[in-house]
Coordinates of C-alpha atoms and ligand atoms in Angstrom, one line a residue:
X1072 CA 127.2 -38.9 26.4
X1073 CA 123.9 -41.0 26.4
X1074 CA 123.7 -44.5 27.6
X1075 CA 121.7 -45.8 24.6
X1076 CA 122.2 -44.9 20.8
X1077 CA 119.2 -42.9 19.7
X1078 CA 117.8 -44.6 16.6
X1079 CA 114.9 -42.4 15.5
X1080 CA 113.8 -39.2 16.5
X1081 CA 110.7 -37.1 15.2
X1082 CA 110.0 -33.5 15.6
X1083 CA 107.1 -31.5 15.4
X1084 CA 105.0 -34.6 13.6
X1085 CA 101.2 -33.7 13.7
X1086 CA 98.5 -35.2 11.2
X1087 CA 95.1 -33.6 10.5
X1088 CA 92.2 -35.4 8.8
X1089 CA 89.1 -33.5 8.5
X1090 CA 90.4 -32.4 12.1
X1091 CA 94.1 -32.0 13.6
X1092 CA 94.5 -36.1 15.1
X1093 CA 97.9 -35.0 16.2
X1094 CA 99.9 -32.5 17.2
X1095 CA 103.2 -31.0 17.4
X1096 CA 105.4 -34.6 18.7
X1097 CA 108.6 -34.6 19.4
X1098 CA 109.8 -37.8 20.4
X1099 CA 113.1 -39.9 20.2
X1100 CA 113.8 -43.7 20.5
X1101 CA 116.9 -45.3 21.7
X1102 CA 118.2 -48.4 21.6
X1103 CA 117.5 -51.2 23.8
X1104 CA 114.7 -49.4 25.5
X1105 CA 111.1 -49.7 25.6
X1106 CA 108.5 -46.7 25.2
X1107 CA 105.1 -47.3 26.6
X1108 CA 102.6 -45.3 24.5
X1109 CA 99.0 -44.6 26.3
X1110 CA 96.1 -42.3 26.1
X1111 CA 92.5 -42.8 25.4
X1112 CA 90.6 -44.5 22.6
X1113 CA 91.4 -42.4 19.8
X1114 CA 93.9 -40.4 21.4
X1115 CA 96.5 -40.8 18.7
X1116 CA 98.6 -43.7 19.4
X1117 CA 98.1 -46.2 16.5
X1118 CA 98.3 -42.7 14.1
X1119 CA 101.2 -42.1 15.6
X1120 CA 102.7 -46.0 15.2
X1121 CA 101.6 -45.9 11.5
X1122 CA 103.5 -42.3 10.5
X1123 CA 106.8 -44.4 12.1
X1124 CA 105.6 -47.6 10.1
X1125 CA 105.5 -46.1 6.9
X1126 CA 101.3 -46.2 6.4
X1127 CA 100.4 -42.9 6.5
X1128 CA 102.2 -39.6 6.0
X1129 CA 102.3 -37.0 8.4
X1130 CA 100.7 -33.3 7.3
X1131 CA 104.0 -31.3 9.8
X1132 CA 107.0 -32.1 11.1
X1133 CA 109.7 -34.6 10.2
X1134 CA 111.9 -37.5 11.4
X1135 CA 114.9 -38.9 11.3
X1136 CA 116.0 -42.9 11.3
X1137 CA 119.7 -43.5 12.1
X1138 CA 120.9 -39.7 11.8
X1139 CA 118.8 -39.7 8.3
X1140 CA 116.2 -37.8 7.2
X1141 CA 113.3 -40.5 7.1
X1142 CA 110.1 -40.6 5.8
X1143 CA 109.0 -44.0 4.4
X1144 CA 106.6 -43.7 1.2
X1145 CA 105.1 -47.1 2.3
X1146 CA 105.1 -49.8 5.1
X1147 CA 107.4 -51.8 2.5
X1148 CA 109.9 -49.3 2.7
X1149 CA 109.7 -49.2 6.5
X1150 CA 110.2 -52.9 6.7
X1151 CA 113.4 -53.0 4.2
X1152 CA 114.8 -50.0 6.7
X1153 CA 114.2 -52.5 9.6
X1154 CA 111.0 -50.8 11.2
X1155 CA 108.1 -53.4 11.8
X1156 CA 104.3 -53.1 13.7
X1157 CA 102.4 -55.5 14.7
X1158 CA 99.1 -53.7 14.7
X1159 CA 96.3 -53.7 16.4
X1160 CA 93.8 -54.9 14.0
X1161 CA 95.1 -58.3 12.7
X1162 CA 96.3 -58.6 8.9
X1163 CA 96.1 -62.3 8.3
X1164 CA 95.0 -64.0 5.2
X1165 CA 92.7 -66.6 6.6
X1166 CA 93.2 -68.7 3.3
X1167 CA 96.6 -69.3 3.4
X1168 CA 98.5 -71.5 6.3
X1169 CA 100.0 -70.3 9.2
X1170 CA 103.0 -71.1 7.7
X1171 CA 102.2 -69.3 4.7
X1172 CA 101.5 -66.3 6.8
X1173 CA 104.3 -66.3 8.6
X1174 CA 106.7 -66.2 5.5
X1175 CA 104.4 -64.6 3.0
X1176 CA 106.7 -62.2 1.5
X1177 CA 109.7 -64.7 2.1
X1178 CA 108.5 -68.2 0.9
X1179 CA 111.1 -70.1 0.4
X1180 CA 111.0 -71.8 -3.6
X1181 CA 112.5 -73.5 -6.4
X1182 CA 112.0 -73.2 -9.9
X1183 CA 108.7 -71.5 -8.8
X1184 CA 107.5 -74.0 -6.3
X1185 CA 107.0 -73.6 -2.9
X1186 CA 109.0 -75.8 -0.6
X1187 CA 106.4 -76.8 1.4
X1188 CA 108.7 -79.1 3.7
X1189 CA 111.4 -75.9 4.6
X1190 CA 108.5 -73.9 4.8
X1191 CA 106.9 -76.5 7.6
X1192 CA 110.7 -76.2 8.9
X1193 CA 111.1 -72.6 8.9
X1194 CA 107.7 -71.8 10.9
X1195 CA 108.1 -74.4 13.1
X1196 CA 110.9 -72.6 15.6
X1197 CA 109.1 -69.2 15.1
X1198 CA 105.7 -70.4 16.6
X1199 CA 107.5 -71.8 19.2
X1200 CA 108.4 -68.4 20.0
X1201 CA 105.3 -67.5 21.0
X1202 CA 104.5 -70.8 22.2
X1203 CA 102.5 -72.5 19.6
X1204 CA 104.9 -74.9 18.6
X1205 CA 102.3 -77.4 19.5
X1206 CA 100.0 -76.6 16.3
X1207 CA 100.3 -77.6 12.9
X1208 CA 102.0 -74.8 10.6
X1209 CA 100.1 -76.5 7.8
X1210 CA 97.0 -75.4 9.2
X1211 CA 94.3 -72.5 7.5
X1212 CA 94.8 -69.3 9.7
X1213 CA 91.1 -69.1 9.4
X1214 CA 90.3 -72.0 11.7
X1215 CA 92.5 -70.2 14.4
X1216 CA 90.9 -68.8 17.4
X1217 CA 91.5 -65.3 17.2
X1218 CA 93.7 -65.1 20.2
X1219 CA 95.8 -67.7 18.3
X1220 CA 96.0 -65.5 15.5
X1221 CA 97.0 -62.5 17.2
X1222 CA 100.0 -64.6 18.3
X1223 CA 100.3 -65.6 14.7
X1224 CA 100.5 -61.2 14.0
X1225 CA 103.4 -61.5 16.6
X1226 CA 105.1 -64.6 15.7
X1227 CA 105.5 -62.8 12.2
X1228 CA 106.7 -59.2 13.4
X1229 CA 109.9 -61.1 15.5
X1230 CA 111.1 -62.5 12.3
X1231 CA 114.4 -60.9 10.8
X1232 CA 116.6 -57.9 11.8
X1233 CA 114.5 -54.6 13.1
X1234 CA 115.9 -51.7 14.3
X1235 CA 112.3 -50.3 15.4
X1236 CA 109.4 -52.6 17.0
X1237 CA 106.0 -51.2 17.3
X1238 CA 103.9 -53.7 19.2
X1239 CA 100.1 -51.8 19.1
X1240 CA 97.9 -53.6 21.6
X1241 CA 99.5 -56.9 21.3
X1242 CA 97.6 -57.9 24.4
X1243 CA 94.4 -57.3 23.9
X1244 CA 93.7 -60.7 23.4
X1245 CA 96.0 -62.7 25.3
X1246 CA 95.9 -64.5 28.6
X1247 CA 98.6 -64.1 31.5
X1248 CA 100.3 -66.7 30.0
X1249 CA 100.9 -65.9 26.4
X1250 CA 101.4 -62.5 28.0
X1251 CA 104.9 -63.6 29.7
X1252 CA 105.9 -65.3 26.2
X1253 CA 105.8 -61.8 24.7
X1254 CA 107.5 -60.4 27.5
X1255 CA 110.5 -63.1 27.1
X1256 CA 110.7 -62.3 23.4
X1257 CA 110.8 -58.0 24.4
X1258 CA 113.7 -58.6 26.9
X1259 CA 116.1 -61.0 24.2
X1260 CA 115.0 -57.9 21.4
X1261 CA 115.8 -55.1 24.2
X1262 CA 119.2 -57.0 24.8
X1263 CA 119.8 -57.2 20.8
X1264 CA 119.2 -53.3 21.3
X1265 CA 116.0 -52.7 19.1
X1266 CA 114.1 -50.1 20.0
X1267 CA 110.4 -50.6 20.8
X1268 CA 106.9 -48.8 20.9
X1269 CA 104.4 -50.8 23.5
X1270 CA 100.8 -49.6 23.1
X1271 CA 98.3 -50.8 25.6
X1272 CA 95.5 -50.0 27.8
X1273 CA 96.7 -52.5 30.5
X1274 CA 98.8 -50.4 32.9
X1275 CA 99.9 -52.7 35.0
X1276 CA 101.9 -54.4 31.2
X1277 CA 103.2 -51.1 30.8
X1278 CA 105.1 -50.5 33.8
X1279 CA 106.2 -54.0 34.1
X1280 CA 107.7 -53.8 30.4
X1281 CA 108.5 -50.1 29.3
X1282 CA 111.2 -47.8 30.4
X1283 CA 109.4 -45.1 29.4
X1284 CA 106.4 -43.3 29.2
X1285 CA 104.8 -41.4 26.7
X1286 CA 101.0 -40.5 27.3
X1287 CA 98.7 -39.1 24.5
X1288 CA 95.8 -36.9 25.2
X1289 CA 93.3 -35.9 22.2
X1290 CA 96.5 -35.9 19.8
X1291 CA 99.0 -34.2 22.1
X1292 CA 101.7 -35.2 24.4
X1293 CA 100.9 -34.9 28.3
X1294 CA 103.9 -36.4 29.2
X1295 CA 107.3 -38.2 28.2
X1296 CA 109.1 -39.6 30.9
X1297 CA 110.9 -42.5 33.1
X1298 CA 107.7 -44.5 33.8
X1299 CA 108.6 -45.6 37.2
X1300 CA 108.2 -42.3 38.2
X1301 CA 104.5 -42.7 37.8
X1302 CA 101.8 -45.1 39.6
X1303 CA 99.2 -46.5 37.6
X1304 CA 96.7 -44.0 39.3
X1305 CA 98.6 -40.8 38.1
X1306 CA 99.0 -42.5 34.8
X1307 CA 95.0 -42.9 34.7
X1308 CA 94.8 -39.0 35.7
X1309 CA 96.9 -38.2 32.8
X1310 CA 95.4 -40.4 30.3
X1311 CA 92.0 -38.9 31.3
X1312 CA 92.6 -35.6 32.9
X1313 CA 91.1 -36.4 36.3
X1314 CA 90.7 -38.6 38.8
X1315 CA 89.2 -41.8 38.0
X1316 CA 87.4 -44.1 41.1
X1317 CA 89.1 -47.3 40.9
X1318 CA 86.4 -49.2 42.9
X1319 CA 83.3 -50.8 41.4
X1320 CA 80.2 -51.8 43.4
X1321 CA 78.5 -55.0 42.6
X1322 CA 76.9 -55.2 46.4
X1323 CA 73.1 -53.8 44.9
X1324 CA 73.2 -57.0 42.1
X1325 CA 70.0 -59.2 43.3
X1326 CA 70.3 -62.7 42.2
X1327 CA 66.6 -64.2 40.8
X1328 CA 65.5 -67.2 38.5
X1329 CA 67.9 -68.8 36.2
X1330 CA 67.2 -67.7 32.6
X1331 CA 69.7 -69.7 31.1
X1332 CA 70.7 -73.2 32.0
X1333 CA 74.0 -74.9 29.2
X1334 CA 74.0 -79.1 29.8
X1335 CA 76.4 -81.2 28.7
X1336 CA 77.5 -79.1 25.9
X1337 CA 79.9 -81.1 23.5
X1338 CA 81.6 -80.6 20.5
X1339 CA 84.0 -82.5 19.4
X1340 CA 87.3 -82.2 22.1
X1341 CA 86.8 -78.6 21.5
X1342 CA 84.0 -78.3 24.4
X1343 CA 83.6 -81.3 26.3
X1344 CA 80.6 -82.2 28.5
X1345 CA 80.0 -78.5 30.3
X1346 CA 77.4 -77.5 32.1
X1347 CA 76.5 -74.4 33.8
X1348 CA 73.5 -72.4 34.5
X1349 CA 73.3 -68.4 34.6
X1350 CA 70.2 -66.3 36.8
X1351 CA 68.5 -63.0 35.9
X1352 CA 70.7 -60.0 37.6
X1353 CA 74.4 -61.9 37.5
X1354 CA 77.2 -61.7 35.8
X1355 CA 79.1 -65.1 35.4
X1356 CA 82.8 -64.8 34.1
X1357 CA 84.2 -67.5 31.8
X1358 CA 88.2 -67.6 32.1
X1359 CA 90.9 -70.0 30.8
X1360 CA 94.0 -69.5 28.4
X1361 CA 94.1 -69.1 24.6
X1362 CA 92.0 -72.1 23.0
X1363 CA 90.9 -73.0 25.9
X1364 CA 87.0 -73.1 24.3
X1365 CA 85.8 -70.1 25.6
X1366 CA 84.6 -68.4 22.0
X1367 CA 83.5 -71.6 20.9
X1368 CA 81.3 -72.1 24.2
X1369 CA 79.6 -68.8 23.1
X1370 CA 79.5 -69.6 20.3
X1371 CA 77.3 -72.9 20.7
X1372 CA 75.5 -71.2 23.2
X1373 CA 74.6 -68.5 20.3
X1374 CA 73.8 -71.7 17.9
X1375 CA 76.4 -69.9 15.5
X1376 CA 78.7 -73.5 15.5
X1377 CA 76.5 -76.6 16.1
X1378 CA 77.0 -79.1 19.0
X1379 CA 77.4 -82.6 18.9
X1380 CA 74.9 -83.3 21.9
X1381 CA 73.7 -81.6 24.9
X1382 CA 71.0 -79.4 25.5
X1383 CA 70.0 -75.6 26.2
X1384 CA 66.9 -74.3 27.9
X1385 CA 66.3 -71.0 28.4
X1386 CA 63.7 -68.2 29.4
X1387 CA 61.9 -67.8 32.8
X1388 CA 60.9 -70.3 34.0
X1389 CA 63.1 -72.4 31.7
X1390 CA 61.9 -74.6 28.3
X1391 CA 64.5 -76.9 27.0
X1392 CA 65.3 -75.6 23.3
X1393 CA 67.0 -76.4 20.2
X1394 CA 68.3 -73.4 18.4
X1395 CA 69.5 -74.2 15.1
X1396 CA 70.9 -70.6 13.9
X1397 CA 72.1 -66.9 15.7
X1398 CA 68.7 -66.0 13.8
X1399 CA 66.8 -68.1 16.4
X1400 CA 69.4 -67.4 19.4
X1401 CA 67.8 -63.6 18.9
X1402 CA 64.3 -64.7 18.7
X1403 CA 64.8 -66.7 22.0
X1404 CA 66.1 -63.3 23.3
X1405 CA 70.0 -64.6 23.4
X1406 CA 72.7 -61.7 22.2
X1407 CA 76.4 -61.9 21.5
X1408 CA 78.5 -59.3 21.7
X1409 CA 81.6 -61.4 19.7
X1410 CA 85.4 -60.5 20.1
X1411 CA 86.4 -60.4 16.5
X1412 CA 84.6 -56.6 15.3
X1413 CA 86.7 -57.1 12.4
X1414 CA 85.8 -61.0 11.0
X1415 CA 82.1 -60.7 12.1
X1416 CA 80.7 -57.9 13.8
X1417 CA 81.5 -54.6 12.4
X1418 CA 80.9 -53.7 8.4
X1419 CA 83.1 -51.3 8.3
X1420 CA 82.6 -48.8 5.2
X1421 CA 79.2 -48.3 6.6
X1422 CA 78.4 -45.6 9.2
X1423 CA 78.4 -45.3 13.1
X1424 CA 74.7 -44.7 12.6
X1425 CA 74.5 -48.0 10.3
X1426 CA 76.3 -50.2 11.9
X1427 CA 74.5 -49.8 15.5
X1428 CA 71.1 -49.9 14.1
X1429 CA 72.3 -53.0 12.0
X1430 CA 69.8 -55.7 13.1
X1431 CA 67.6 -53.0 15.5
X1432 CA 65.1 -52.5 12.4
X1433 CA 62.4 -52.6 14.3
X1434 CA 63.3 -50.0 16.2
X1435 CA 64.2 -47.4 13.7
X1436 CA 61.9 -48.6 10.5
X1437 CA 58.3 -47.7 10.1
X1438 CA 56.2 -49.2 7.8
X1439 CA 59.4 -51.3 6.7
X1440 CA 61.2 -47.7 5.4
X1441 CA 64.6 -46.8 7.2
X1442 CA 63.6 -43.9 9.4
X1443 CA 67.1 -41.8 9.0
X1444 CA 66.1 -39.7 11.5
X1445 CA 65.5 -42.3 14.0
X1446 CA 68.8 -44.3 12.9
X1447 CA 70.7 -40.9 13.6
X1448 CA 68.8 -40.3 17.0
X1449 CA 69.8 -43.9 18.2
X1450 CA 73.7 -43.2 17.5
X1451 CA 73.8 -40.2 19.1
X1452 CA 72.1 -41.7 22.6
X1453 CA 75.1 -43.8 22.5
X1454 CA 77.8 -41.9 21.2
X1455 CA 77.4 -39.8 23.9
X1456 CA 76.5 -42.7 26.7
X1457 CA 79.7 -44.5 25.8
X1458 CA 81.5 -41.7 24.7
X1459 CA 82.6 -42.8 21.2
X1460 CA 84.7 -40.3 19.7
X1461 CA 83.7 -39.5 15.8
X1462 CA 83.2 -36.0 14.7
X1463 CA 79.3 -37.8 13.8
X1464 CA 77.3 -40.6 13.8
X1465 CA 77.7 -40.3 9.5
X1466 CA 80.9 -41.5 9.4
X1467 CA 82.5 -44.5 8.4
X1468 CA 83.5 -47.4 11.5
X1469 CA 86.8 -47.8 9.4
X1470 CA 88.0 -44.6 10.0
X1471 CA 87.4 -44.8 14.3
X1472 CA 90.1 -45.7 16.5
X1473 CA 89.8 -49.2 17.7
X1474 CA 88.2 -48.9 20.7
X1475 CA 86.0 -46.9 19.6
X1476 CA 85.1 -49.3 16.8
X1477 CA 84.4 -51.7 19.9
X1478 CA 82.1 -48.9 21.1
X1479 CA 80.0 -49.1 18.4
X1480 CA 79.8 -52.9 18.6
X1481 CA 78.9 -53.1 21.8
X1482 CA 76.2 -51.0 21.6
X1483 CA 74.5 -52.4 18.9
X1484 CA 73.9 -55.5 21.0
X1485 CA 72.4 -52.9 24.3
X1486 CA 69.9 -51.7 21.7
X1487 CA 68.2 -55.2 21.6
X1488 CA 65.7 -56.8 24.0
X1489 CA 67.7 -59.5 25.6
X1490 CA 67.9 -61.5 28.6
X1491 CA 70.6 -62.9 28.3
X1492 CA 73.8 -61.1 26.8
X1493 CA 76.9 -63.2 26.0
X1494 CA 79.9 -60.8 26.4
X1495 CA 83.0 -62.4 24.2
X1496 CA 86.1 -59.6 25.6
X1497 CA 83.8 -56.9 25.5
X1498 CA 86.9 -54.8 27.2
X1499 CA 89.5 -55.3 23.8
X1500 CA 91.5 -52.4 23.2
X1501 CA 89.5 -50.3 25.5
X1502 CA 90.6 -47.4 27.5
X1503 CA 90.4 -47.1 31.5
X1504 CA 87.8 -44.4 30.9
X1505 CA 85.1 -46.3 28.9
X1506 CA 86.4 -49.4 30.9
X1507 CA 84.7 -47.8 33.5
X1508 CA 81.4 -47.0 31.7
X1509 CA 80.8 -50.6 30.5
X1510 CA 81.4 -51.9 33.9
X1511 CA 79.0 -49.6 34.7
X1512 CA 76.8 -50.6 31.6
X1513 CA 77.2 -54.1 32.7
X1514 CA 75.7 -53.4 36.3
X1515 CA 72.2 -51.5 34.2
X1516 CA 71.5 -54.7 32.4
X1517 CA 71.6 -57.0 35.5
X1518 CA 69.1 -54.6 37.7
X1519 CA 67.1 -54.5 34.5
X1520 CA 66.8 -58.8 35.4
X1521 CA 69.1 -59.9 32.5
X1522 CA 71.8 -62.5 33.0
X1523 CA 75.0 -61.7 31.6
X1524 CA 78.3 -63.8 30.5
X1525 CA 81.5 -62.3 30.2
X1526 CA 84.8 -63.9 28.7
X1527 CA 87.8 -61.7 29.1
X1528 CA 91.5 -62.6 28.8
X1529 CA 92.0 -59.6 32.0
X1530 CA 91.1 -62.0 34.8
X1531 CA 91.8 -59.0 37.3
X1532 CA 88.9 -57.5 35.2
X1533 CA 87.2 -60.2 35.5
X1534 CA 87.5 -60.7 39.4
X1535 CA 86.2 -57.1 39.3
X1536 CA 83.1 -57.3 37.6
X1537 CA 81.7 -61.0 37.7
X1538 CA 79.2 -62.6 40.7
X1539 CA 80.7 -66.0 39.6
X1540 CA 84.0 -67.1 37.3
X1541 CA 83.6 -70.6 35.6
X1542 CA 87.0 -71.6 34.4
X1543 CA 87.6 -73.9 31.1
X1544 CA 90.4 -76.2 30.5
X1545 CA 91.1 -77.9 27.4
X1546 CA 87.3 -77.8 26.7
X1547 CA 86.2 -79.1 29.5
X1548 CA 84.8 -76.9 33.0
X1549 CA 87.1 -77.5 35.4
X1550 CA 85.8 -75.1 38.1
X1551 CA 83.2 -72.6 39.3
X1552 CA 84.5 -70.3 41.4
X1553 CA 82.4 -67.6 43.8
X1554 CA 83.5 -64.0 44.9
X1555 CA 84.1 -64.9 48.8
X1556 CA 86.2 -68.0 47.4
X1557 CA 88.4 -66.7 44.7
X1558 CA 92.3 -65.9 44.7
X1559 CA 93.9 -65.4 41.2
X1560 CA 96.3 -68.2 41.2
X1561 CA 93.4 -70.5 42.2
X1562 CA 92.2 -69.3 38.6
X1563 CA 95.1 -69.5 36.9
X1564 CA 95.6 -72.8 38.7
X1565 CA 92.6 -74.2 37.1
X1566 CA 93.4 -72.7 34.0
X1567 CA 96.5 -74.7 33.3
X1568 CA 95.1 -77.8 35.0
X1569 CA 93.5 -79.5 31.8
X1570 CA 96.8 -79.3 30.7
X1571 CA 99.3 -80.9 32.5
X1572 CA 96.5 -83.5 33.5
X1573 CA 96.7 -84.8 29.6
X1574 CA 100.5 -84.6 28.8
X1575 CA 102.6 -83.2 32.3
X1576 CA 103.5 -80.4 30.7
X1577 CA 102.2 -77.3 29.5
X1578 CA 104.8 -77.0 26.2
X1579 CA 104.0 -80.2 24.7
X1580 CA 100.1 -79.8 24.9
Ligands
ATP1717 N1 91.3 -42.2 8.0 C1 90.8 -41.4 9.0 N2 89.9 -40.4 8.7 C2 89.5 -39.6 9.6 N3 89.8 -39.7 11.0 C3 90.6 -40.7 11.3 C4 91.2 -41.6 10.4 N4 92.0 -42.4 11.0 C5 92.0 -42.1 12.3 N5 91.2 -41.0 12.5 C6 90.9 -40.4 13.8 O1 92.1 -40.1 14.4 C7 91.9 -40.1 15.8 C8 93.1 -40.9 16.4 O2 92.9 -42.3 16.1 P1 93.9 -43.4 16.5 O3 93.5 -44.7 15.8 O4 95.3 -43.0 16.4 O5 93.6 -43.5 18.1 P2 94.2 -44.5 19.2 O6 94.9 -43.7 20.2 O7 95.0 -45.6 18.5 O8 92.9 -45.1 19.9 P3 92.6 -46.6 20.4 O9 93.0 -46.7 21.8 O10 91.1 -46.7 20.3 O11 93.2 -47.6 19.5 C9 90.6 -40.7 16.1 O12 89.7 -39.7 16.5 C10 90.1 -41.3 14.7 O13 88.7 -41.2 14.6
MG1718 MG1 94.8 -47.6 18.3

C-alpha cells in the first residue's frame, strides 16, 4: 500500500494547437508531496498546469480528481474542487487594493457594502504570510513593485482549503529571501497533505523543494522520478538533450571610458543619494531584496519616473544631461530592457515580427512605409539567434510560452544602437538553455564597447555574469562589490543591512 493518498491522476492527456503542444502524459499526484515540473521554454509545463487548473481543455486523454472522473469546464470549477495556480503571468487588478485582491471573489459585506475594516483585518495575517505584513493592505496593487506583486499572486493562492497547488514560476521574481518565505508556506501545506506542482527554471529550488521530478521535453515526458536521484547537471541534459557547459568566460571583457556616470540620484526615500558610474565593455550587477529600489533606479536612469535631484551624464567622453522622458533616454543612446513584458513591454495581440521591430522603424521603414519584408527578415535573425520557439515570426506574443515572450523582448532592445543597455531581470522565466545564450549575448554587446547594467533577483546569476555588483538597501547603495572580493553572504549581508540599520529587525521594516 502507498505511503501518500493519490489525489489526481491523468492519463494519456496531450493538447494540440495548430501543432501537438503535448503528448501522451500520464502523471499522478499524491498527497503531501511535491512535483517539480521542468523543461525548456515552451516545453509544455504551464499547458500542462492549466488542463489541471481548469483553463484549457485537453484534445486526448483524461483525469481523475479523488477517484473521480475530472475535467473542470473552467478555473472556477477547479477552485470550488480545491485545485488552485498561481501562474506565471500575474492576474492582478492594479485598480483595486491589495486587499481587494486578495479577497476579490470573497469580500466580506453587509447589506451590499464592503467592510472595509474586516477586509483591512482579513488581509492583514495573509500578507504576513509572505512577509509583507509591513505594507498597507489599503494600498493600489498598481503602485507595487512587481516583485511585490508576485507575492501578492502568492499571498492569494495560500488562502482556503486546496487539495492541488500549482505554483508556475513563483520565483521568477523573488530574492533569496522571499524565496525561503515560500518555502515555509510549501512545508506547513505539504504537512496539511496538499499536493503540489512546482514549476521553475532554477534547479537548485527544485531539488531543495520537490520530491519528485517530472521533466518536459517539446511536450513529452523525458522523465518522472525521485528527484534526488538526479544532479542538477543530468537534469540540464534532460531538459536540453545534451550537455550543457556550465562555465562562462568573462576573462576577454576590456574595461575603457566610462559612458555612464548616475550622482546623487534621489527620489523621495525610494532612491536615496546613489551614485555610481558604469565604463564601455562592463557589466555592473545591481542586487538587493524585493523593494529594495532596484526598478525604480532604472527606471530614473531611463527618465521613465522623474528624480527629485541629482544628475546624469552620459556618452564618451561624458556631458552632464537632463533627460526629461524614455523618448530622450533613446536619443541619448540609453535602452531598457524592463522586467514587467506584461505591464509595459510586450503588446501582446500583435506579432513576434511586430512586437521586435516595435520602436526599430528606422531600420525596417523606407520612405516612412513598413517594409514587411524587412520586419519579417529582422524576426527571423532572432528567432533563430535566441531560439524563440513559434511556428513563425506572424504569430501573436500572447500565444508564446513565457520565456519565450521574454525572448522577444529582449531582442527588441539588441536591435537598437545603444551604449548603454539597462537589463531589469532580463533572465525571468528563462530556461538554462537560452540562459546560456543571453550570457553569451551579454558578453557581444560589451566587446562591441557598450556598458551594460543588470538587475536580477538570481545573485548566483549575477556573480556569474557581472565585472562589478552594486548592492541597494532601502534605497540607498550600500556597497560595490568586485569579482576578486565577492562571497554571497557578503551580498546578501549588504542586502539586509539597510534594514536592520532603520528598525533592528527585518519583520518590522
Ligand atoms: N493559445 C495558443 N495557441 C497556439 N500555441 C500555443 C498556445 N498556447 C501555448 N502554445 C504553444 O504551446 C507550447 C507550450 O507552451 P507552454 O506555455 O506550455 O510552455 P512552458 O513549458 O510553460 O514554457 P516557459 O518555460 O517558457 O513558460 C509553446 O510552443 C507555445 O507557443
Ligand atoms: Mg510556462
Amino acid at each position: 500500500m502507498a505511503d501518500y493518498q493519490e489525489i489526481l491522476s491523468m492519463s494519456g492527456v496531450g493538447k494540440t494547437y495548430s501543432e501537438p503542444v503535448l503528448t501522451n502524459i500520464n502523471l499522478t499526484l499524491y498527497s503531501g508531496k511535491v512535483l517539480a515540473l521542468t523543461g525548456e521554454n515552451g516545453a509544455g509545463k504551464s499547458t500542462l498546469s492549466k488542463i489541471i487548473g481548469g483553463l484549457i481543455a485537453p484534445t486526448t486523454g483524461s483525469m481523475t480528481y479523488l477517484g473521480q472522473p475530472y475535467a473542470p469546464a473552467s478555473r472556477k470549477e477547479a477552485e470550488k474542487l480545491g485545485i488552485r495556480m498561481v501562474m506565471q503571468e500575474l492576474n492582478l487588478l492594479p485598480t483595486l487594493t491589495i486587499a481587494e485582491n486578495l479577497f476579490l471573489d470573497r469580500l466580506p459585506n453587509r447589506g451590499g457594502w464592503i467592510n472595509r475594516k474586516r477586509l483591512r483585518e482579513m488581509a492583514i495575517p495573509v500578507m504576513a504570510t509572505v512577509g509583507l505584513q509591513a505594507l498597507d493592505p489599503d494600498m493600489l496593487v498598481g503602485e507595487l513593485g512587481i516583485g511585490h506583486q508576485q507575492m501578492i499572486e502568492i499571498a492569494r493562492n495560500l488562502i482556503g482549503d486546496s487539495r492541488i497547488l500549482i505554483l508556475d514560476e513563483p520565483t521568477a521574481m523573488l530574492t533569496s529571501r522571499e524565496v525561503e518565505l515560500l518555502f515555509a508556506q510549501i512545508q506547513q501545506f505539504k504537512q496539511r497533505g496538499v499536493s503540489l506542482i512546482y514549476i521553475s527554471h532554477r534547479l537548485d529550488e527544485l531539488a531543495q523543494v520537490a520530491d519528485e521530478i517530472m521533466v518536459l521535453r517539446d511536450g513529452n515526458m523525458v522523465c518522472t522520478d525521485d528527484i534526488r536521484r538526479y544532479s542538477s547537471e543530468q537534469l540540464v541534459s534532460l531538459m536540453v538533450g545534451r550537455d550543457l557547459d556550465s562555465r562562462f568566460d568573462v576573462s576577454a571583457r576590456r574595461q575603457g571610458n566610462p559612458i555612464l556616470k548616475v550622482e546623487h540620484f534621489t527620489r523621495g526615500d525610494v532612491l536615496q543619494d546613489i551614485s555610481l558610474t558604469l565604463h564601455r565593455g562592463e557589466v555592473l550587477g545591481i542586487s538587493g531584496l524585493v523593494g529594495a529600489g532596484r526598478t525604480e533606479l532604472m527606471r530614473a536612469i531611463f527618465a521613465a519616473d522623474r528624480i527629485d535631484s541629482g544628475q546624469l551624464w552620459v556618452g564618451d567622453p561624458l556631458k552632464a544631461v537632463t533627460l526629461r522622458s524614455p523618448a530622450e533616454a533613446i536619443a541619448h543612446r540609453i535602452a531598457l530592457v524592463t522586467e514587467d513584458r506584461k505591464g509595459e513591454g510586450l503588446l501582446l495581440p500583435l506579432s513576434v515580427a511586430a512586437n521586435t521591430s516595435l520602436g526599430n522603424s528606422d531600420k525596417i521603414s523606407r520612405l516612412s512605409w513598413l517594409d514587411a519584408g524587412r520586419e519579417q527578415r529582422l524576426a527571423q535573425k532572432y528567432i533563430s539567434r535566441l531560439g524563440i520557439r513559434t511556428s513563425g515570426a506572424q504569430l501573436a506574443v500572447d500565444s508564446l510560452s513565457g520565456g519565450n515572450q521574454q525572448k522577444v523582448l529582449i531582442s527588441r532592445w539588441l536591435e537598437r544602437s545603444c551604449d548603454v543597455i539597462l537589463f531589469d531581470e532580463p533572465t525571468r522565466g528563462i530556461d538554462v538553455g537560452a540562459k546560456r545564450d543571453i550570457y553569451l549575448l551579454l558578453n557581444e554587446l560589451t566587446q562591441s564597447g557598450k556598458g551594460v547594467i543588470v538587475v536580477s533577483s538570481d545573485l548566483r546569476e549575477l556573480m556569474l555574469i557581472c565585472d562589478r555588483i552594486a548592492v541597494l538597501s532601502a534605497g540607498k547603495l550600500v556597497e560595490t562589490f568586485t569579482r576578486d572580493g565577492w562571497t554571497q553572504d557578503a551580498i546578501l549581508a549588504a542586502a539586509f543591512s539597510g534594514y536592520q540599520h532603520a528598525t533592528g529587525s527585518l519583520h518590522n521594516e
